[in-house]
Amino acid sequence: MRLEHVALNVSDPDAMAQWYTDHLGMQIVRHIPTPNAIYFLSDSAQRSMIEIYRNPAAPVPDYASLAPLALHLAFTTSDMEGDIARLVAAGATHVSPIETTPAGDRLTFLRDPWQIPIQLAQRQTPIL
């Protein structure tokens, strides 16, 4: 078996899909517009996928109240400071200082415009 995707019920999947494709390098691999908007977004390598949708049968979680260590989407970067500046200019909020782990990885957290925590990871050695 292989993990296919992680799903998030969000308030505005149309705008979020646009922001993730414009600013995080994601690409829409499937869009189901009705009865509720659903997007499957893949990373540029097509190795990871998230599903974002708005389904009124379940509440949209209060993402702003979730600590980034409890839930986050992690993206690799080769330009930590540049990507932080670019994402903040696009509406994200930088919420933690850049930390360096004992392994030499650099990590920080932001929140996207919908308050979903995003981690930027600049790995000393790629995990995959």
mmCIF file of N, CA and C in Angstrom:
data_model
loop_
_atom_site.group_PDB
_atom_site.id
_atom_site.type_symbol
_atom_site.label_atom_id
_atom_site.label_comp_id
_atom_site.label_asym_id
_atom_site.label_seq_id
_atom_site.Cartn_x
_atom_site.Cartn_y
_atom_site.Cartn_z
ATOM 1 N N MET A 1 0.839 -1.180 0.000
ATOM 2 C CA MET A 1 0.000 0.000 0.000
ATOM 3 C C MET A 1 0.883 1.241 0.000
ATOM 4 N N ARG A 2 0.293 2.342 -0.445
ATOM 5 C CA ARG A 2 0.991 3.615 -0.532
ATOM 6 C C ARG A 2 0.007 4.712 -0.172
ATOM 7 N N LEU A 3 0.453 5.682 0.601
ATOM 8 C CA LEU A 3 -0.398 6.813 0.951
ATOM 9 C C LEU A 3 -0.763 7.570 -0.319
ATOM 10 N N GLU A 4 -2.062 7.785 -0.535
ATOM 11 C CA GLU A 4 -2.483 8.534 -1.720
ATOM 12 C C GLU A 4 -2.565 10.033 -1.443
ATOM 13 N N HIS A 5 -3.277 10.421 -0.362
ATOM 14 C CA HIS A 5 -3.426 11.842 -0.079
ATOM 15 C C HIS A 5 -3.826 12.066 1.374
ATOM 16 N N VAL A 6 -3.711 13.306 1.790
ATOM 17 C CA VAL A 6 -4.230 13.784 3.070
ATOM 18 C C VAL A 6 -5.285 14.825 2.721
ATOM 19 N N ALA A 7 -6.438 14.779 3.393
ATOM 20 C CA ALA A 7 -7.550 15.666 3.045
ATOM 21 C C ALA A 7 -7.788 16.713 4.127
ATOM 22 N N LEU A 8 -8.171 17.916 3.677
ATOM 23 C CA LEU A 8 -8.484 19.023 4.575
ATOM 24 C C LEU A 8 -9.814 19.638 4.156
ATOM 25 N N ASN A 9 -10.747 19.740 5.092
ATOM 26 C CA ASN A 9 -11.996 20.453 4.861
ATOM 27 C C ASN A 9 -11.704 21.922 5.144
ATOM 28 N N VAL A 10 -11.898 22.781 4.148
ATOM 29 C CA VAL A 10 -11.508 24.188 4.259
ATOM 30 C C VAL A 10 -12.671 25.095 3.853
ATOM 31 N N SER A 11 -12.582 26.354 4.234
ATOM 32 C CA SER A 11 -13.676 27.290 3.974
ATOM 33 C C SER A 11 -13.784 27.718 2.517
ATOM 34 N N ASP A 12 -12.660 27.797 1.807
ATOM 35 C CA ASP A 12 -12.680 28.309 0.434
ATOM 36 C C ASP A 12 -11.701 27.515 -0.437
ATOM 37 N N PRO A 13 -12.088 26.308 -0.849
ATOM 38 C CA PRO A 13 -11.154 25.482 -1.617
ATOM 39 C C PRO A 13 -10.742 26.097 -2.947
ATOM 40 N N ASP A 14 -11.613 26.884 -3.582
ATOM 41 C CA ASP A 14 -11.243 27.495 -4.864
ATOM 42 C C ASP A 14 -10.069 28.454 -4.682
ATOM 43 N N ALA A 15 -10.191 29.365 -3.718
ATOM 44 C CA ALA A 15 -9.119 30.339 -3.482
ATOM 45 C C ALA A 15 -7.869 29.650 -2.950
ATOM 46 N N MET A 16 -8.047 28.666 -2.088
ATOM 47 C CA MET A 16 -6.892 27.969 -1.526
ATOM 48 C C MET A 16 -6.139 27.197 -2.609
ATOM 49 N N ALA A 17 -6.845 26.537 -3.500
ATOM 50 C CA ALA A 17 -6.184 25.813 -4.590
ATOM 51 C C ALA A 17 -5.377 26.782 -5.450
ATOM 52 N N GLN A 18 -5.939 27.943 -5.715
ATOM 53 C CA GLN A 18 -5.222 28.948 -6.509
ATOM 54 C C GLN A 18 -3.964 29.416 -5.784
ATOM 55 N N TRP A 19 -4.067 29.682 -4.488
ATOM 56 C CA TRP A 19 -2.920 30.158 -3.716
ATOM 57 C C TRP A 19 -1.825 29.093 -3.656
ATOM 58 N N TYR A 20 -2.221 27.841 -3.444
ATOM 59 C CA TYR A 20 -1.232 26.757 -3.352
ATOM 60 C C TYR A 20 -0.540 26.507 -4.690
ATOM 61 N N THR A 21 -1.255 26.681 -5.795
ATOM 62 C CA THR A 21 -0.602 26.518 -7.097
ATOM 63 C C THR A 21 0.273 27.726 -7.408
ATOM 64 N N ASP A 22 -0.190 28.916 -7.071
ATOM 65 C CA ASP A 22 0.585 30.131 -7.358
ATOM 66 C C ASP A 22 1.834 30.267 -6.500
ATOM 67 N N HIS A 23 1.767 29.843 -5.242
ATOM 68 C CA HIS A 23 2.835 30.181 -4.302
ATOM 69 C C HIS A 23 3.601 29.001 -3.719
ATOM 70 N N LEU A 24 3.044 27.789 -3.811
ATOM 71 C CA LEU A 24 3.726 26.627 -3.233
ATOM 72 C C LEU A 24 4.111 25.590 -4.283
ATOM 73 N N GLY A 25 3.923 25.903 -5.534
ATOM 74 C CA GLY A 25 4.344 24.992 -6.595
ATOM 75 C C GLY A 25 3.474 23.761 -6.754
ATOM 76 N N MET A 26 2.285 23.759 -6.142
ATOM 77 C CA MET A 26 1.385 22.621 -6.286
ATOM 78 C C MET A 26 0.714 22.696 -7.656
ATOM 79 N N GLN A 27 0.212 21.565 -8.113
ATOM 80 C CA GLN A 27 -0.527 21.548 -9.374
ATOM 81 C C GLN A 27 -1.828 20.781 -9.185
ATOM 82 N N ILE A 28 -2.866 21.281 -9.809
ATOM 83 C CA ILE A 28 -4.174 20.631 -9.712
ATOM 84 C C ILE A 28 -4.157 19.403 -10.599
ATOM 85 N N VAL A 29 -4.382 18.239 -10.007
ATOM 86 C CA VAL A 29 -4.420 17.009 -10.795
ATOM 87 C C VAL A 29 -5.852 16.505 -10.976
ATOM 88 N N ARG A 30 -6.754 16.982 -10.132
ATOM 89 C CA ARG A 30 -8.172 16.666 -10.317
ATOM 90 C C ARG A 30 -8.995 17.750 -9.640
ATOM 91 N N HIS A 31 -10.052 18.188 -10.328
ATOM 92 C CA HIS A 31 -10.978 19.174 -9.774
ATOM 93 C C HIS A 31 -12.382 18.678 -10.005
ATOM 94 N N ILE A 32 -13.145 18.575 -8.943
ATOM 95 C CA ILE A 32 -14.555 18.189 -9.014
ATOM 96 C C ILE A 32 -15.340 19.388 -8.487
ATOM 97 N N PRO A 33 -15.967 20.171 -9.370
ATOM 98 C CA PRO A 33 -16.579 21.429 -8.929
ATOM 99 C C PRO A 33 -17.890 21.288 -8.157
ATOM 100 N N THR A 34 -18.665 20.236 -8.414
ATOM 101 C CA THR A 34 -19.971 20.115 -7.766
ATOM 102 C C THR A 34 -20.164 18.706 -7.223
ATOM 103 N N PRO A 35 -20.964 18.496 -6.212
ATOM 104 C CA PRO A 35 -21.795 19.503 -5.550
ATOM 105 C C PRO A 35 -21.003 20.395 -4.589
ATOM 106 N N ASN A 36 -19.842 19.921 -4.132
ATOM 107 C CA ASN A 36 -18.956 20.727 -3.282
ATOM 108 C C ASN A 36 -17.588 20.724 -3.943
ATOM 109 N N ALA A 37 -16.954 21.877 -3.977
ATOM 110 C CA ALA A 37 -15.654 21.986 -4.644
ATOM 111 C C ALA A 37 -14.618 21.075 -3.991
ATOM 112 N N ILE A 38 -13.960 20.286 -4.830
ATOM 113 C CA ILE A 38 -12.905 19.372 -4.385
ATOM 114 C C ILE A 38 -11.714 19.560 -5.319
ATOM 115 N N TYR A 39 -10.537 19.650 -4.729
ATOM 116 C CA TYR A 39 -9.292 19.734 -5.501
ATOM 117 C C TYR A 39 -8.312 18.710 -4.961
ATOM 118 N N PHE A 40 -7.667 18.006 -5.867
ATOM 119 C CA PHE A 40 -6.512 17.181 -5.523
ATOM 120 C C PHE A 40 -5.301 17.924 -6.065
ATOM 121 N N LEU A 41 -4.388 18.265 -5.173
ATOM 122 C CA LEU A 41 -3.191 19.021 -5.530
ATOM 123 C C LEU A 41 -1.968 18.155 -5.303
ATOM 124 N N SER A 42 -1.100 18.120 -6.285
ATOM 125 C CA SER A 42 0.138 17.356 -6.201
ATOM 126 C C SER A 42 1.320 18.302 -6.111
ATOM 127 N N ASP A 43 2.377 17.831 -5.456
ATOM 128 C CA ASP A 43 3.608 18.613 -5.481
ATOM 129 C C ASP A 43 4.214 18.500 -6.874
ATOM 130 N N SER A 44 5.240 19.295 -7.139
ATOM 131 C CA SER A 44 5.814 19.355 -8.487
ATOM 132 C C SER A 44 6.438 18.027 -8.921
ATOM 133 N N ALA A 45 6.870 17.207 -7.969
ATOM 134 C CA ALA A 45 7.452 15.907 -8.306
ATOM 135 C C ALA A 45 6.391 14.815 -8.421
ATOM 136 N N GLN A 46 5.154 15.144 -8.146
ATOM 137 C CA GLN A 46 4.040 14.198 -8.122
ATOM 138 C C GLN A 46 4.335 13.014 -7.194
ATOM 139 N N ARG A 47 4.885 13.348 -6.022
ATOM 140 C CA ARG A 47 5.159 12.329 -5.004
ATOM 141 C C ARG A 47 4.250 12.478 -3.799
ATOM 142 N N SER A 48 3.648 13.646 -3.641
ATOM 143 C CA SER A 48 2.759 13.917 -2.509
ATOM 144 C C SER A 48 1.507 14.605 -3.022
ATOM 145 N N MET A 49 0.374 14.338 -2.339
ATOM 146 C CA MET A 49 -0.871 14.940 -2.785
ATOM 147 C C MET A 49 -1.730 15.282 -1.571
ATOM 148 N N ILE A 50 -2.409 16.434 -1.667
ATOM 149 C CA ILE A 50 -3.412 16.795 -0.670
ATOM 150 C C ILE A 50 -4.744 16.981 -1.389
ATOM 151 N N GLU A 51 -5.809 16.734 -0.651
ATOM 152 C CA GLU A 51 -7.161 17.007 -1.144
ATOM 153 C C GLU A 51 -7.698 18.154 -0.302
ATOM 154 N N ILE A 52 -8.193 19.181 -0.959
ATOM 155 C CA ILE A 52 -8.863 20.258 -0.236
ATOM 156 C C ILE A 52 -10.283 20.353 -0.775
ATOM 157 N N TYR A 53 -11.218 20.532 0.139
ATOM 158 C CA TYR A 53 -12.627 20.542 -0.243
ATOM 159 C C TYR A 53 -13.418 21.294 0.809
ATOM 160 N N ARG A 54 -14.655 21.612 0.466
ATOM 161 C CA ARG A 54 -15.594 22.191 1.424
ATOM 162 C C ARG A 54 -16.810 21.304 1.441
ATOM 163 N N ASN A 55 -16.964 20.563 2.526
ATOM 164 C CA ASN A 55 -18.118 19.688 2.679
ATOM 165 C C ASN A 55 -18.905 20.144 3.897
ATOM 166 N N PRO A 56 -20.099 20.700 3.682
ATOM 167 C CA PRO A 56 -20.887 21.212 4.804
ATOM 168 C C PRO A 56 -21.372 20.127 5.766
ATOM 169 N N ALA A 57 -21.207 18.853 5.429
ATOM 170 C CA ALA A 57 -21.602 17.778 6.337
ATOM 171 C C ALA A 57 -20.680 17.699 7.553
ATOM 172 N N ALA A 58 -19.529 18.361 7.480
ATOM 173 C CA ALA A 58 -18.584 18.371 8.603
ATOM 174 C C ALA A 58 -18.097 19.804 8.803
ATOM 175 N N PRO A 59 -17.828 20.172 10.041
ATOM 176 C CA PRO A 59 -17.344 21.535 10.263
ATOM 177 C C PRO A 59 -15.923 21.726 9.730
ATOM 178 N N VAL A 60 -15.637 22.936 9.289
ATOM 179 C CA VAL A 60 -14.261 23.289 8.946
ATOM 180 C C VAL A 60 -13.529 23.449 10.270
ATOM 181 N N PRO A 61 -12.434 22.730 10.464
ATOM 182 C CA PRO A 61 -11.709 22.870 11.728
ATOM 183 C C PRO A 61 -11.231 24.305 11.949
ATOM 184 N N ASP A 62 -11.070 24.658 13.203
ATOM 185 C CA ASP A 62 -10.517 25.959 13.557
ATOM 186 C C ASP A 62 -9.001 25.844 13.471
ATOM 187 N N TYR A 63 -8.481 25.947 12.239
ATOM 188 C CA TYR A 63 -7.048 25.751 12.008
ATOM 189 C C TYR A 63 -6.199 26.743 12.801
ATOM 190 N N ALA A 64 -6.716 27.946 13.024
ATOM 191 C CA ALA A 64 -5.956 28.963 13.762
ATOM 192 C C ALA A 64 -5.689 28.527 15.194
ATOM 193 N N SER A 65 -6.553 27.673 15.743
ATOM 194 C CA SER A 65 -6.369 27.235 17.131
ATOM 195 C C SER A 65 -5.448 26.020 17.248
ATOM 196 N N LEU A 66 -5.118 25.396 16.129
ATOM 197 C CA LEU A 66 -4.245 24.218 16.157
ATOM 198 C C LEU A 66 -2.782 24.642 16.178
ATOM 199 N N ALA A 67 -2.049 24.100 17.112
ATOM 200 C CA ALA A 67 -0.613 24.369 17.156
ATOM 201 C C ALA A 67 0.043 23.751 15.924
ATOM 202 N N PRO A 68 0.998 24.439 15.316
ATOM 203 C CA PRO A 68 1.663 23.873 14.144
ATOM 204 C C PRO A 68 2.288 22.503 14.391
ATOM 205 N N LEU A 69 2.678 22.220 15.633
ATOM 206 C CA LEU A 69 3.233 20.892 15.920
ATOM 207 C C LEU A 69 2.157 19.813 15.952
ATOM 208 N N ALA A 70 0.880 20.204 16.057
ATOM 209 C CA ALA A 70 -0.220 19.238 16.047
ATOM 210 C C ALA A 70 -0.637 18.875 14.627
ATOM 211 N N LEU A 71 -0.532 19.843 13.709
ATOM 212 C CA LEU A 71 -0.911 19.626 12.309
ATOM 213 C C LEU A 71 -0.175 20.643 11.459
ATOM 214 N N HIS A 72 0.447 20.186 10.402
ATOM 215 C CA HIS A 72 1.053 21.108 9.441
ATOM 216 C C HIS A 72 1.313 20.388 8.123
ATOM 217 N N LEU A 73 1.442 21.176 7.066
ATOM 218 C CA LEU A 73 1.879 20.696 5.769
ATOM 219 C C LEU A 73 3.319 21.156 5.613
ATOM 220 N N ALA A 74 4.226 20.247 5.324
ATOM 221 C CA ALA A 74 5.643 20.591 5.231
ATOM 222 C C ALA A 74 6.085 20.627 3.773
ATOM 223 N N PHE A 75 6.840 21.672 3.442
ATOM 224 C CA PHE A 75 7.378 21.857 2.100
ATOM 225 C C PHE A 75 8.881 22.042 2.201
ATOM 226 N N THR A 76 9.609 21.424 1.284
ATOM 227 C CA THR A 76 11.055 21.612 1.261
ATOM 228 C C THR A 76 11.389 22.935 0.593
ATOM 229 N N THR A 77 12.516 23.488 0.991
ATOM 230 C CA THR A 77 12.990 24.739 0.403
ATOM 231 C C THR A 77 14.504 24.708 0.297
ATOM 232 N N SER A 78 15.023 25.409 -0.670
ATOM 233 C CA SER A 78 16.469 25.594 -0.768
ATOM 234 C C SER A 78 16.829 27.056 -0.480
ATOM 235 N N ASP A 79 15.795 27.891 -0.247
ATOM 236 C CA ASP A 79 15.993 29.310 0.039
ATOM 237 C C ASP A 79 15.025 29.718 1.152
ATOM 238 N N MET A 80 15.360 29.356 2.370
ATOM 239 C CA MET A 80 14.468 29.577 3.512
ATOM 240 C C MET A 80 14.030 31.043 3.620
ATOM 241 N N GLU A 81 14.968 31.958 3.708
ATOM 242 C CA GLU A 81 14.629 33.362 3.894
ATOM 243 C C GLU A 81 13.869 33.928 2.700
ATOM 244 N N GLY A 82 14.265 33.557 1.496
ATOM 245 C CA GLY A 82 13.574 34.028 0.299
ATOM 246 C C GLY A 82 12.146 33.527 0.231
ATOM 247 N N ASP A 83 11.943 32.252 0.560
ATOM 248 C CA ASP A 83 10.584 31.701 0.522
ATOM 249 C C ASP A 83 9.708 32.277 1.624
ATOM 250 N N ILE A 84 10.275 32.521 2.799
ATOM 251 C CA ILE A 84 9.491 33.164 3.858
ATOM 252 C C ILE A 84 9.019 34.533 3.378
ATOM 253 N N ALA A 85 9.917 35.339 2.856
ATOM 254 C CA ALA A 85 9.558 36.682 2.387
ATOM 255 C C ALA A 85 8.514 36.618 1.283
ATOM 256 N N ARG A 86 8.691 35.703 0.343
ATOM 257 C CA ARG A 86 7.766 35.577 -0.791
ATOM 258 C C ARG A 86 6.379 35.162 -0.313
ATOM 259 N N LEU A 87 6.303 34.191 0.612
ATOM 260 C CA LEU A 87 5.011 33.711 1.093
ATOM 261 C C LEU A 87 4.315 34.746 1.973
ATOM 262 N N VAL A 88 5.064 35.454 2.796
ATOM 263 C CA VAL A 88 4.474 36.516 3.611
ATOM 264 C C VAL A 88 3.917 37.613 2.702
ATOM 265 N N ALA A 89 4.628 37.961 1.657
ATOM 266 C CA ALA A 89 4.133 38.964 0.701
ATOM 267 C C ALA A 89 2.855 38.492 0.016
ATOM 268 N N ALA A 90 2.660 37.172 -0.071
ATOM 269 C CA ALA A 90 1.475 36.609 -0.721
ATOM 270 C C ALA A 90 0.324 36.363 0.259
ATOM 271 N N GLY A 91 0.511 36.738 1.539
ATOM 272 C CA GLY A 91 -0.589 36.615 2.493
ATOM 273 C C GLY A 91 -0.392 35.626 3.619
ATOM 274 N N ALA A 92 0.722 34.899 3.630
ATOM 275 C CA ALA A 92 0.999 33.991 4.739
ATOM 276 C C ALA A 92 1.503 34.798 5.935
ATOM 277 N N THR A 93 1.518 34.159 7.090
ATOM 278 C CA THR A 93 2.039 34.767 8.310
ATOM 279 C C THR A 93 3.180 33.902 8.825
ATOM 280 N N HIS A 94 4.324 34.526 9.099
ATOM 281 C CA HIS A 94 5.466 33.790 9.654
ATOM 282 C C HIS A 94 5.261 33.707 11.163
ATOM 283 N N VAL A 95 5.192 32.491 11.728
ATOM 284 C CA VAL A 95 4.791 32.345 13.130
ATOM 285 C C VAL A 95 5.854 31.774 14.050
ATOM 286 N N SER A 96 7.014 31.403 13.542
ATOM 287 C CA SER A 96 8.055 30.887 14.436
ATOM 288 C C SER A 96 9.425 31.229 13.872
ATOM 289 N N PRO A 97 10.405 31.356 14.751
ATOM 290 C CA PRO A 97 11.758 31.619 14.255
ATOM 291 C C PRO A 97 12.302 30.398 13.515
ATOM 292 N N ILE A 98 13.289 30.625 12.688
ATOM 293 C CA ILE A 98 13.974 29.514 12.021
ATOM 294 C C ILE A 98 14.810 28.798 13.076
ATOM 295 N N GLU A 99 14.629 27.486 13.151
ATOM 296 C CA GLU A 99 15.400 26.673 14.092
ATOM 297 C C GLU A 99 16.281 25.720 13.307
ATOM 298 N N THR A 100 17.441 25.414 13.850
ATOM 299 C CA THR A 100 18.335 24.430 13.259
ATOM 300 C C THR A 100 18.393 23.229 14.188
ATOM 301 N N THR A 101 18.105 22.048 13.641
ATOM 302 C CA THR A 101 18.103 20.821 14.441
ATOM 303 C C THR A 101 19.535 20.307 14.606
ATOM 304 N N PRO A 102 19.744 19.362 15.518
ATOM 305 C CA PRO A 102 21.078 18.762 15.661
ATOM 306 C C PRO A 102 21.588 18.127 14.360
ATOM 307 N N ALA A 103 20.664 17.699 13.483
ATOM 308 C CA ALA A 103 21.069 17.103 12.205
ATOM 309 C C ALA A 103 21.426 18.163 11.163
ATOM 310 N N GLY A 104 21.224 19.452 11.509
ATOM 311 C CA GLY A 104 21.552 20.528 10.569
ATOM 312 C C GLY A 104 20.392 20.969 9.703
ATOM 313 N N ASP A 105 19.209 20.409 9.922
ATOM 314 C CA ASP A 105 18.022 20.841 9.176
ATOM 315 C C ASP A 105 17.549 22.184 9.707
ATOM 316 N N ARG A 106 17.094 23.053 8.805
ATOM 317 C CA ARG A 106 16.512 24.339 9.191
ATOM 318 C C ARG A 106 15.003 24.258 8.996
ATOM 319 N N LEU A 107 14.237 24.633 10.037
ATOM 320 C CA LEU A 107 12.783 24.495 10.031
ATOM 321 C C LEU A 107 12.135 25.782 10.532
ATOM 322 N N THR A 108 10.981 26.110 9.972
ATOM 323 C CA THR A 108 10.186 27.228 10.471
ATOM 324 C C THR A 108 8.726 26.980 10.115
ATOM 325 N N PHE A 109 7.836 27.705 10.797
ATOM 326 C CA PHE A 109 6.406 27.589 10.536
ATOM 327 C C PHE A 109 5.827 28.914 10.060
ATOM 328 N N LEU A 110 4.899 28.795 9.116
ATOM 329 C CA LEU A 110 4.063 29.893 8.671
ATOM 330 C C LEU A 110 2.625 29.426 8.765
ATOM 331 N N ARG A 111 1.699 30.334 8.539
ATOM 332 C CA ARG A 111 0.290 29.963 8.354
ATOM 333 C C ARG A 111 -0.146 30.542 7.022
ATOM 334 N N ASP A 112 -0.860 29.720 6.255
ATOM 335 C CA ASP A 112 -1.372 30.216 4.976
ATOM 336 C C ASP A 112 -2.511 31.211 5.265
ATOM 337 N N PRO A 113 -3.082 31.840 4.252
ATOM 338 C CA PRO A 113 -4.152 32.814 4.506
ATOM 339 C C PRO A 113 -5.399 32.228 5.185
ATOM 340 N N TRP A 114 -5.535 30.892 5.229
ATOM 341 C CA TRP A 114 -6.667 30.236 5.886
ATOM 342 C C TRP A 114 -6.256 29.681 7.246
ATOM 343 N N GLN A 115 -5.070 30.046 7.690
ATOM 344 C CA GLN A 115 -4.524 29.697 9.004
ATOM 345 C C GLN A 115 -4.041 28.257 9.130
ATOM 346 N N ILE A 116 -3.930 27.549 8.014
ATOM 347 C CA ILE A 116 -3.378 26.193 8.063
ATOM 348 C C ILE A 116 -1.864 26.301 8.228
ATOM 349 N N PRO A 117 -1.300 25.613 9.221
ATOM 350 C CA PRO A 117 0.142 25.686 9.431
ATOM 351 C C PRO A 117 0.933 25.047 8.285
ATOM 352 N N ILE A 118 1.960 25.760 7.860
ATOM 353 C CA ILE A 118 2.882 25.292 6.824
ATOM 354 C C ILE A 118 4.281 25.299 7.431
ATOM 355 N N GLN A 119 4.971 24.205 7.288
ATOM 356 C CA GLN A 119 6.370 24.158 7.714
ATOM 357 C C GLN A 119 7.257 24.257 6.485
ATOM 358 N N LEU A 120 8.304 25.057 6.565
ATOM 359 C CA LEU A 120 9.347 25.054 5.548
ATOM 360 C C LEU A 120 10.523 24.279 6.120
ATOM 361 N N ALA A 121 11.026 23.342 5.355
ATOM 362 C CA ALA A 121 12.123 22.482 5.792
ATOM 363 C C ALA A 121 13.267 22.571 4.789
ATOM 364 N N GLN A 122 14.389 23.013 5.270
ATOM 365 C CA GLN A 122 15.606 23.028 4.459
ATOM 366 C C GLN A 122 16.512 21.937 5.056
ATOM 367 N N ARG A 123 16.490 20.780 4.418
ATOM 368 C CA ARG A 123 17.154 19.587 4.966
ATOM 369 C C ARG A 123 18.629 19.564 4.617
ATOM 370 N N GLN A 124 19.426 19.176 5.596
ATOM 371 C CA GLN A 124 20.851 18.962 5.361
ATOM 372 C C GLN A 124 21.035 17.790 4.400
ATOM 373 N N THR A 125 20.229 16.737 4.619
ATOM 374 C CA THR A 125 20.183 15.575 3.748
ATOM 375 C C THR A 125 18.709 15.258 3.483
ATOM 376 N N PRO A 126 18.276 15.180 2.220
ATOM 377 C CA PRO A 126 16.879 14.887 1.936
ATOM 378 C C PRO A 126 16.419 13.590 2.617
ATOM 379 N N ILE A 127 15.170 13.601 3.098
ATOM 380 C CA ILE A 127 14.635 12.409 3.751
ATOM 381 C C ILE A 127 14.287 11.351 2.710
ATOM 382 N N LEU A 128 13.661 11.774 1.604
ATOM 383 C CA LEU A 128 13.326 10.820 0.533
ATOM 384 C C LEU A 128 14.163 11.137 -0.692
#
